[in-house]
mmCIF file of C-alpha atoms and ligand atoms in Angstrom:
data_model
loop_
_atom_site.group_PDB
_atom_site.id
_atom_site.type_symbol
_atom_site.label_atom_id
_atom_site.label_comp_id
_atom_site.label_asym_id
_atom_site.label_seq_id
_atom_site.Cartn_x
_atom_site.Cartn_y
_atom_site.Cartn_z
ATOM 1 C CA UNK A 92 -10.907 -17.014 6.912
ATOM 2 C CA UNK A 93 -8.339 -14.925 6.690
ATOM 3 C CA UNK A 94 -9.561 -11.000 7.620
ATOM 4 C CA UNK A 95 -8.552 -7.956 8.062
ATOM 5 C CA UNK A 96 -9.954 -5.212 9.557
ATOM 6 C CA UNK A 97 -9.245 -1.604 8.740
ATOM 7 C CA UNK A 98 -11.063 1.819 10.080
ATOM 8 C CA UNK A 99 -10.116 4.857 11.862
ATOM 9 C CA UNK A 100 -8.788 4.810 15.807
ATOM 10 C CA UNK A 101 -12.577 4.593 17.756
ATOM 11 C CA UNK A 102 -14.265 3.430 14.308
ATOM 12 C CA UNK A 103 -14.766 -0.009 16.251
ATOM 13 C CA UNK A 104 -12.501 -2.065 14.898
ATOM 14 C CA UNK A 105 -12.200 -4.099 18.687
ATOM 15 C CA UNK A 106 -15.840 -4.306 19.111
ATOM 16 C CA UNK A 107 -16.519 -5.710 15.630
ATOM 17 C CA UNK A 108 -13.573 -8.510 15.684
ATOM 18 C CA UNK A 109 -15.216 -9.516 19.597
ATOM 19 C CA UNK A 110 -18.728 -10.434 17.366
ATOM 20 C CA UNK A 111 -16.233 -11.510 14.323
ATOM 21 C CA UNK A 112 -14.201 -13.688 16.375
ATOM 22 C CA UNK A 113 -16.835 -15.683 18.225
ATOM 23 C CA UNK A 114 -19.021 -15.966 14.935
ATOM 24 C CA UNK A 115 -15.594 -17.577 12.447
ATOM 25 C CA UNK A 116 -13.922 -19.411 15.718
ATOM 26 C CA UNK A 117 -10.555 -17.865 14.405
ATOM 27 C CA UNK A 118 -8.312 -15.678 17.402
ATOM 28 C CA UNK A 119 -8.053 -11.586 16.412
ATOM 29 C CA UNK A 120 -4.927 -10.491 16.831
ATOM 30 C CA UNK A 121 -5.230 -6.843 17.609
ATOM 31 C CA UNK A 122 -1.534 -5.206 16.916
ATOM 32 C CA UNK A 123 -2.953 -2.200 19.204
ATOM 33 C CA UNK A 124 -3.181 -4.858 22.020
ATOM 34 C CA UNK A 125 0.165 -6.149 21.751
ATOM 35 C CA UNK A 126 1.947 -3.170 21.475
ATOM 36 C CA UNK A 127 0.483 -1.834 25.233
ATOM 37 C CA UNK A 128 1.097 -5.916 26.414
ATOM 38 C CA UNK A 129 4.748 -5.280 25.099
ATOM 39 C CA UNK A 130 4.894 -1.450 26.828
ATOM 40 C CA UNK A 131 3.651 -2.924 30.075
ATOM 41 C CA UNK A 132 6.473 -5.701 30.222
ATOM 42 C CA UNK A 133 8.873 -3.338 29.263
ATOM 43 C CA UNK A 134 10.303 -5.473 26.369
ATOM 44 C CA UNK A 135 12.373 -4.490 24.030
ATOM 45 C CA UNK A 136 10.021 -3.900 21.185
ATOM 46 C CA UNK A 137 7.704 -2.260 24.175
ATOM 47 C CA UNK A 138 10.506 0.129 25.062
ATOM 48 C CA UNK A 139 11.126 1.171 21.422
ATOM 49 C CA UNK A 140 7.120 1.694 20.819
ATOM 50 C CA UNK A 141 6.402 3.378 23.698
ATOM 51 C CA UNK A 142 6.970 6.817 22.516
ATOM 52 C CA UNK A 143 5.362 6.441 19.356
ATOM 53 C CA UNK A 144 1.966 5.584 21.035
ATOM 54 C CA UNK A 145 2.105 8.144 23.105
ATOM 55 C CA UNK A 146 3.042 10.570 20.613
ATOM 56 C CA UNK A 147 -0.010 9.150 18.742
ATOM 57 C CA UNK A 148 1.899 8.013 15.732
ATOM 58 C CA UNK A 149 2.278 4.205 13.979
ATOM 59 C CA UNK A 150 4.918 2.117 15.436
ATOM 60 C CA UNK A 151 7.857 1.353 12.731
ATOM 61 C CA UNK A 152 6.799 -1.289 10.598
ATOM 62 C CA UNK A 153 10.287 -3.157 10.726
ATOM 63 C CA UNK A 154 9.813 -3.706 14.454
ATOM 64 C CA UNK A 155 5.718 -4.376 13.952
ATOM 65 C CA UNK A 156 6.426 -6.646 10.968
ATOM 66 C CA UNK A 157 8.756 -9.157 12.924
ATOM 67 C CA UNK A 158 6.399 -9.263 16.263
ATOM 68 C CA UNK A 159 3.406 -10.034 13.756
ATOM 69 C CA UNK A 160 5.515 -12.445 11.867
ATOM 70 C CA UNK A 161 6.286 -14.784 15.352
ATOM 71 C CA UNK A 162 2.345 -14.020 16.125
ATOM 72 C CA UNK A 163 0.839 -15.309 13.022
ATOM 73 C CA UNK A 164 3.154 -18.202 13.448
ATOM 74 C CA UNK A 165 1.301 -19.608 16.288
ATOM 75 C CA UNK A 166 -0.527 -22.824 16.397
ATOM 76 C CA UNK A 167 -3.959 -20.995 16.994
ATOM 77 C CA UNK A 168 -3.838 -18.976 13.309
ATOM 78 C CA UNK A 169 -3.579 -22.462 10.963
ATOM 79 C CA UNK A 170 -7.350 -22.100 10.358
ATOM 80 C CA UNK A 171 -7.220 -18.314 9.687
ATOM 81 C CA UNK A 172 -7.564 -14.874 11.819
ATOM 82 C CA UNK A 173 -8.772 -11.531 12.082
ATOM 83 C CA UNK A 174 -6.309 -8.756 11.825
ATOM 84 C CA UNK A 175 -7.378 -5.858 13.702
ATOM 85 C CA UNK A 176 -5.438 -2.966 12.936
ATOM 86 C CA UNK A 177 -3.162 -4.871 10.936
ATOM 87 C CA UNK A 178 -1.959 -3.868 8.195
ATOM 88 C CA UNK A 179 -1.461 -0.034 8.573
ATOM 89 C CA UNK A 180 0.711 0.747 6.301
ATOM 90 C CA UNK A 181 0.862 -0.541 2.374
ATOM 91 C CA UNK A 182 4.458 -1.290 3.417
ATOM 92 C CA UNK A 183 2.907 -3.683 6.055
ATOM 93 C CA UNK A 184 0.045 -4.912 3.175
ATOM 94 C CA UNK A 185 2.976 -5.881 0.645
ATOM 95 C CA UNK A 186 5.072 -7.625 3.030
ATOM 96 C CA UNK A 187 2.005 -10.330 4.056
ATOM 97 C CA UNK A 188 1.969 -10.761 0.376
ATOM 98 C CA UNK A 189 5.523 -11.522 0.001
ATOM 99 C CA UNK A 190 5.600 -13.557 2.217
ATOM 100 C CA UNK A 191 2.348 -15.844 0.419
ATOM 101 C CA UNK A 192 -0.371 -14.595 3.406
ATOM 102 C CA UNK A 193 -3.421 -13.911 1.446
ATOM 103 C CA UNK A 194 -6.079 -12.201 2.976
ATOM 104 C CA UNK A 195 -9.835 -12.937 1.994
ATOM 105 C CA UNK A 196 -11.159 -10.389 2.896
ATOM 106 C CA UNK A 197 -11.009 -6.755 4.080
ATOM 107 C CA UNK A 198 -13.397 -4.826 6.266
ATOM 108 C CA UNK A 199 -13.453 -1.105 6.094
ATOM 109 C CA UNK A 200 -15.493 0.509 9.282
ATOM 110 C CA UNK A 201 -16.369 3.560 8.344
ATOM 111 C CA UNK A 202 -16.983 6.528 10.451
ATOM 112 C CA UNK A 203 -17.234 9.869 10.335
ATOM 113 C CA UNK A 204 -14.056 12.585 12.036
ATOM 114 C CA UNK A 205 -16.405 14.312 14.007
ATOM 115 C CA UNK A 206 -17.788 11.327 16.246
ATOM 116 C CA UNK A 207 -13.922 9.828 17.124
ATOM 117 C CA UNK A 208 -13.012 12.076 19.854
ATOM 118 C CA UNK A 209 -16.167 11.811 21.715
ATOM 119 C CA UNK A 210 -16.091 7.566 21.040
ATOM 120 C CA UNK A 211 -13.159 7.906 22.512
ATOM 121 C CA UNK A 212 -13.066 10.000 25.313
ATOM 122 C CA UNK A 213 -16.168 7.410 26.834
ATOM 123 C CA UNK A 214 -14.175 4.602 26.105
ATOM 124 C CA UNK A 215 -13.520 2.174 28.656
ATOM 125 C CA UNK A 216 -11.192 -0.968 27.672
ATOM 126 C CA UNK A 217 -10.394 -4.187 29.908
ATOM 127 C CA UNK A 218 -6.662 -3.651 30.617
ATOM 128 C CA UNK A 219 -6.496 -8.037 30.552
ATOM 129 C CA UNK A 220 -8.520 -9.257 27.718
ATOM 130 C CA UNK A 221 -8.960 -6.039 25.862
ATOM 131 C CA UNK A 222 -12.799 -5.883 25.664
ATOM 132 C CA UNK A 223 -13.472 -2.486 24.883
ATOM 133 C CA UNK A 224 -16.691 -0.491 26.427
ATOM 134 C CA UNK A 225 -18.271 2.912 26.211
ATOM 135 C CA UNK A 226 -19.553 5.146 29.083
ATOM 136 C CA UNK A 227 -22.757 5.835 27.415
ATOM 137 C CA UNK A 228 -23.028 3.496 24.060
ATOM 138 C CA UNK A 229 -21.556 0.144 25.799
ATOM 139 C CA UNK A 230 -21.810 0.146 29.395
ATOM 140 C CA UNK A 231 -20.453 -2.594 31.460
ATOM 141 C CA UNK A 232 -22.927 -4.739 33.686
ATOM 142 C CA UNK A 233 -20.889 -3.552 36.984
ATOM 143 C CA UNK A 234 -19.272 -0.317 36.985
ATOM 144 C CA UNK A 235 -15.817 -0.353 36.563
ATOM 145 C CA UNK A 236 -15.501 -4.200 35.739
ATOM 146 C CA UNK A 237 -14.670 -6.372 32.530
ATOM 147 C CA UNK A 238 -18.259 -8.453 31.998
ATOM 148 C CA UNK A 239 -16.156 -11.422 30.099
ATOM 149 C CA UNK A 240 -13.098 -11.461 32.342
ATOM 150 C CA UNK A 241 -13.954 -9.473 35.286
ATOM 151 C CA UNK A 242 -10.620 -7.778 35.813
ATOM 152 C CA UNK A 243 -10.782 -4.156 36.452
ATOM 153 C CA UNK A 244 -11.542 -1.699 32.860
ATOM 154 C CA UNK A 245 -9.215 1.579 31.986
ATOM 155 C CA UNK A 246 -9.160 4.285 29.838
ATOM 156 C CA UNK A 247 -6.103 4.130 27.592
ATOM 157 C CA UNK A 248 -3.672 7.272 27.544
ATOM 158 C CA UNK A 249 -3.733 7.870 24.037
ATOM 159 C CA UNK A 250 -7.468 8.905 24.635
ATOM 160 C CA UNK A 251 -7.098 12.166 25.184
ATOM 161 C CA UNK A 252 -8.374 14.569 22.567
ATOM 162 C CA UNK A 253 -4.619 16.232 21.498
ATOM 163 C CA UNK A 254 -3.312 12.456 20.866
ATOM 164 C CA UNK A 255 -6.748 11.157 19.253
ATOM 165 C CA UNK A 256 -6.362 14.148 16.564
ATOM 166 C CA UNK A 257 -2.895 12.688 15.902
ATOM 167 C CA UNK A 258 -3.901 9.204 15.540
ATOM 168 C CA UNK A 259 -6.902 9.978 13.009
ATOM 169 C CA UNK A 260 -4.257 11.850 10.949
ATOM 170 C CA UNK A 261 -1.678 9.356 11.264
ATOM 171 C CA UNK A 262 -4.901 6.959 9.953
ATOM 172 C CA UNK A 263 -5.951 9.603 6.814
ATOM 173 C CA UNK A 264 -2.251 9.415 5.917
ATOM 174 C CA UNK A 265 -0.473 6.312 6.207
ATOM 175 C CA UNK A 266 -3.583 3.539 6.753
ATOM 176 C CA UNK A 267 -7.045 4.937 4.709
ATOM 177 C CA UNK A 268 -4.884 4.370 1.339
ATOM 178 C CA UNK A 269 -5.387 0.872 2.131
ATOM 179 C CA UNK A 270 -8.649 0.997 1.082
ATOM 180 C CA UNK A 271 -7.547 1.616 -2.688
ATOM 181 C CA UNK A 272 -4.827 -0.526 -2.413
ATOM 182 C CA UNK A 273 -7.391 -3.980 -1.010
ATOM 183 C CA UNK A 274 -10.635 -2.470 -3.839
ATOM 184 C CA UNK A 275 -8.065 -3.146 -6.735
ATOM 185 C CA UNK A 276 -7.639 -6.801 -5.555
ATOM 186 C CA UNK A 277 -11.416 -6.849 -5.230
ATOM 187 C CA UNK A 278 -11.348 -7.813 -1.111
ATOM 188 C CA UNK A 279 -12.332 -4.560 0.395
ATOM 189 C CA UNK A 280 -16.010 -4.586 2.110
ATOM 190 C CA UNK A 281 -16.875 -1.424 3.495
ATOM 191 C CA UNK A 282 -19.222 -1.032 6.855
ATOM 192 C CA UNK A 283 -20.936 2.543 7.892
ATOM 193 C CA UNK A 284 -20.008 2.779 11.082
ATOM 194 C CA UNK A 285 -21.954 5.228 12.736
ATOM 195 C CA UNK A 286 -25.087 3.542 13.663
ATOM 196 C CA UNK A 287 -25.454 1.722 17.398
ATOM 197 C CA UNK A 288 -23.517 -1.386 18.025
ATOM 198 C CA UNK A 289 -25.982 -3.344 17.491
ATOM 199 C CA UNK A 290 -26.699 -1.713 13.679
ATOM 200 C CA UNK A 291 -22.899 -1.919 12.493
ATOM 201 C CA UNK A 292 -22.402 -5.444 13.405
ATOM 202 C CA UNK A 293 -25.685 -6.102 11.276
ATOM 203 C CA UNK A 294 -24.063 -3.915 8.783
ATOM 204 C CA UNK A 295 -21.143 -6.010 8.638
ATOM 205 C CA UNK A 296 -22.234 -9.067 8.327
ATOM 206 C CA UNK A 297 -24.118 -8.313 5.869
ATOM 207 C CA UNK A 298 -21.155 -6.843 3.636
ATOM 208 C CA UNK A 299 -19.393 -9.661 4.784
ATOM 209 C CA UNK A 300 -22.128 -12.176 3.727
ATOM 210 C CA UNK A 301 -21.829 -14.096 7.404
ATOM 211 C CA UNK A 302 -25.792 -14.389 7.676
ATOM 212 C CA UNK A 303 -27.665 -12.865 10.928
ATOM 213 C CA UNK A 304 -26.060 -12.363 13.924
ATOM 214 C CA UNK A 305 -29.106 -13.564 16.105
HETATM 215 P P1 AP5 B 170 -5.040 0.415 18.265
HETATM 216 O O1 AP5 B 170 -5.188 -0.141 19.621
HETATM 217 O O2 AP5 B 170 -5.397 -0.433 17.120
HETATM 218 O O3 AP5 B 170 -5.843 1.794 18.233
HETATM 219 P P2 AP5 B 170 -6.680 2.538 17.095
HETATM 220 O O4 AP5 B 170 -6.439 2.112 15.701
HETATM 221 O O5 AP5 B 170 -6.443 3.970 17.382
HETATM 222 O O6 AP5 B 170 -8.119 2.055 17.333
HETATM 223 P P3 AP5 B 170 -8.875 1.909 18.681
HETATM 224 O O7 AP5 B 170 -8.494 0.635 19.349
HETATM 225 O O8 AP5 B 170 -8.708 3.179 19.472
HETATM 226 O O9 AP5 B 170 -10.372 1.890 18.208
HETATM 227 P P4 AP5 B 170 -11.247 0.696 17.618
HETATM 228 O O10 AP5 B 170 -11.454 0.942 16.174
HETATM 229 O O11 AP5 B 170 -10.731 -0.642 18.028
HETATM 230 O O12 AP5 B 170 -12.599 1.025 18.352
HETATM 231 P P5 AP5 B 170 -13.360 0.289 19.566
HETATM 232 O O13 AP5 B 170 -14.012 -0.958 19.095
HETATM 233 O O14 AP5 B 170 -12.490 0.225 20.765
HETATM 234 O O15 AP5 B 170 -3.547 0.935 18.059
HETATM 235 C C1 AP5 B 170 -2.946 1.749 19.034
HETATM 236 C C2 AP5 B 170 -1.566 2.204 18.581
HETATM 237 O O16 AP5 B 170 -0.712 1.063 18.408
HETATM 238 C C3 AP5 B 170 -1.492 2.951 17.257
HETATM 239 O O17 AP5 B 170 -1.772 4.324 17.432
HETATM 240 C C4 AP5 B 170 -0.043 2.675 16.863
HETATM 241 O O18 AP5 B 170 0.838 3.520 17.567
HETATM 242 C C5 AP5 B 170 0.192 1.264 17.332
HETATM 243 N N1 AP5 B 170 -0.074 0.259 16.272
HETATM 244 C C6 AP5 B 170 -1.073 -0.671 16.284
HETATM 245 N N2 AP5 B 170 -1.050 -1.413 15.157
HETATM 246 C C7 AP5 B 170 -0.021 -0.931 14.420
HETATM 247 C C8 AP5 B 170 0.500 -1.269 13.142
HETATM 248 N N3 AP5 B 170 -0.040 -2.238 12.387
HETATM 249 N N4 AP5 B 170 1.560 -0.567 12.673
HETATM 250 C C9 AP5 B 170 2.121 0.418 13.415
HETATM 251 N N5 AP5 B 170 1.665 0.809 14.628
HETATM 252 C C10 AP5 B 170 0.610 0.127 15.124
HETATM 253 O O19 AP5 B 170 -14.534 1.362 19.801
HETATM 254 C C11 AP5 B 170 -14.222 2.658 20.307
HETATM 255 C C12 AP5 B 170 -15.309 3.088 21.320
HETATM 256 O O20 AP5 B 170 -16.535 3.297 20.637
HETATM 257 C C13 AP5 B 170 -15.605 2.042 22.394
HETATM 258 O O21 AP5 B 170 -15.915 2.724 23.576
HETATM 259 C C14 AP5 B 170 -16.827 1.287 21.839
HETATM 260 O O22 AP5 B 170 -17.640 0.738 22.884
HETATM 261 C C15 AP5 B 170 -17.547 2.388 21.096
HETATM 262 N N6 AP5 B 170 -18.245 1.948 19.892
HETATM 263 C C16 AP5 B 170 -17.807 1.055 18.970
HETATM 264 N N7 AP5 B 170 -18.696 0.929 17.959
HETATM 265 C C17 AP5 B 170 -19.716 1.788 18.250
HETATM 266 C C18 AP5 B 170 -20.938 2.132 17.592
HETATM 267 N N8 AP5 B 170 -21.289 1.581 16.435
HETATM 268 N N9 AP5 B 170 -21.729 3.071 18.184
HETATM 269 C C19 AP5 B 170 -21.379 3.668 19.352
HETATM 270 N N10 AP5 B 170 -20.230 3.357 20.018
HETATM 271 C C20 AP5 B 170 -19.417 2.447 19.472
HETATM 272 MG MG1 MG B 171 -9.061 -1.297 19.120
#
């Protein structure tokens, strides 16, 4: 299975590909994640995407196409993989194409402006494996901790309310066309997000057709 996974910044893209992953045994590859790996090693590619993050806007795709490309050409992805947050950009869509990745299948989660910046603001998200948690909606067992890895959780610094409002309209602009662009090839599946965790993962599965969850 080859999916991607497509949805506004706090939608829930990271806490549907954890349930996604462990259901289709294929690795996500969250660009989001590797871009703050890449900032925190001070790389090259970190050092040229570190003010774009912050700013809240998309990394260049010439420099996100090549780290993908080396990604997707590890060992682990020969059976298939989740994309999440990857493409962003129809520039980014038509390049996987050209270069013969097909994608099965696309899931849209769907949620509405006006919950984002309050998702976000609770957020909590393990700084080693990247599982992501919520103050309120997805608490951790012990305060503070990762429960699958249990190195310490932070909140990322592009969740603060200016830089969120960026990021959702760096989304409406440049990624939610996506949508058109994956419904003409007949792949896109959307999800309402906006229901509990528990509700939107049903929700997906079903629009996925995975059968139950539990
Ligand atoms: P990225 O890390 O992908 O950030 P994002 O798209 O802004 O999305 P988030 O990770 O913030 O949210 P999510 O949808 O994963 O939600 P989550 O599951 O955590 O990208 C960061 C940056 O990297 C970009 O801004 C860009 O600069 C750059 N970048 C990345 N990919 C790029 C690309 N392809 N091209 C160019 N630049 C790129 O959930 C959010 C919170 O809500 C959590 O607290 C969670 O517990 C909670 N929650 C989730 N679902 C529910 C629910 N149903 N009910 C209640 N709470 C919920
Ligand atoms: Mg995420």
């Amino acid at each position: 299975m080859k999916l991607v996974i497509l949805g506004a910044p706090g939608a829930g893209k990271g806490t549907q590909a954890e349930q996604l992953e462990a259901y289709l045994r294929v690795p996500t590859i969250s660009t989001g994640m590797m871009v703050r790996k890449a900032i925190r090693e001070q790389t090259e590619f970190g050092k040229l995407s570190k003010a774009y993050i912050d700013d809240g806007q998309l990394v260049p795709d010439d420099a996100m196409i090549k780290v993908l490309d080396e990604r997707l050409r590890k060992k682990d992805c020969r059976h298939g993989f989740i994309l999440d947050g990857y493409p962003r950009t129809v520039h980014q869509a038509k390049d996987l194409e050209n270069k013969g990745i097909i994608i099965d299948k696309v899931l849209s989660v769907e949620v509405p402006d006006e919950l984002i910046v309050e998702r976000l603001s609770g957020r909590l998200e393990c700084g080693n494996c990247g599982a992501s948690y919520h103050v309120k909606y997805r608490a951790p067992m012990e305060e503070g901790i990762c429960d699958v890895c249990d190195s310490p959780l932070i909140r990322r610094d592009d969740d603060i309310p200016e830089i969120i409002l960026k990021r959702l309209a760096a989304y409406h602009e440049k990624t939610a066309p996506l949508k058109e662009y994956y419904a003409k090839q007949g792949k896109l599946c959307v999800a309402e997000g906006q229901g509990d965790i528990k509700d939107t993962i049903n929700e997906v599965f079903k629009v996925l057709e995975l059968g139950v969850t539990d």
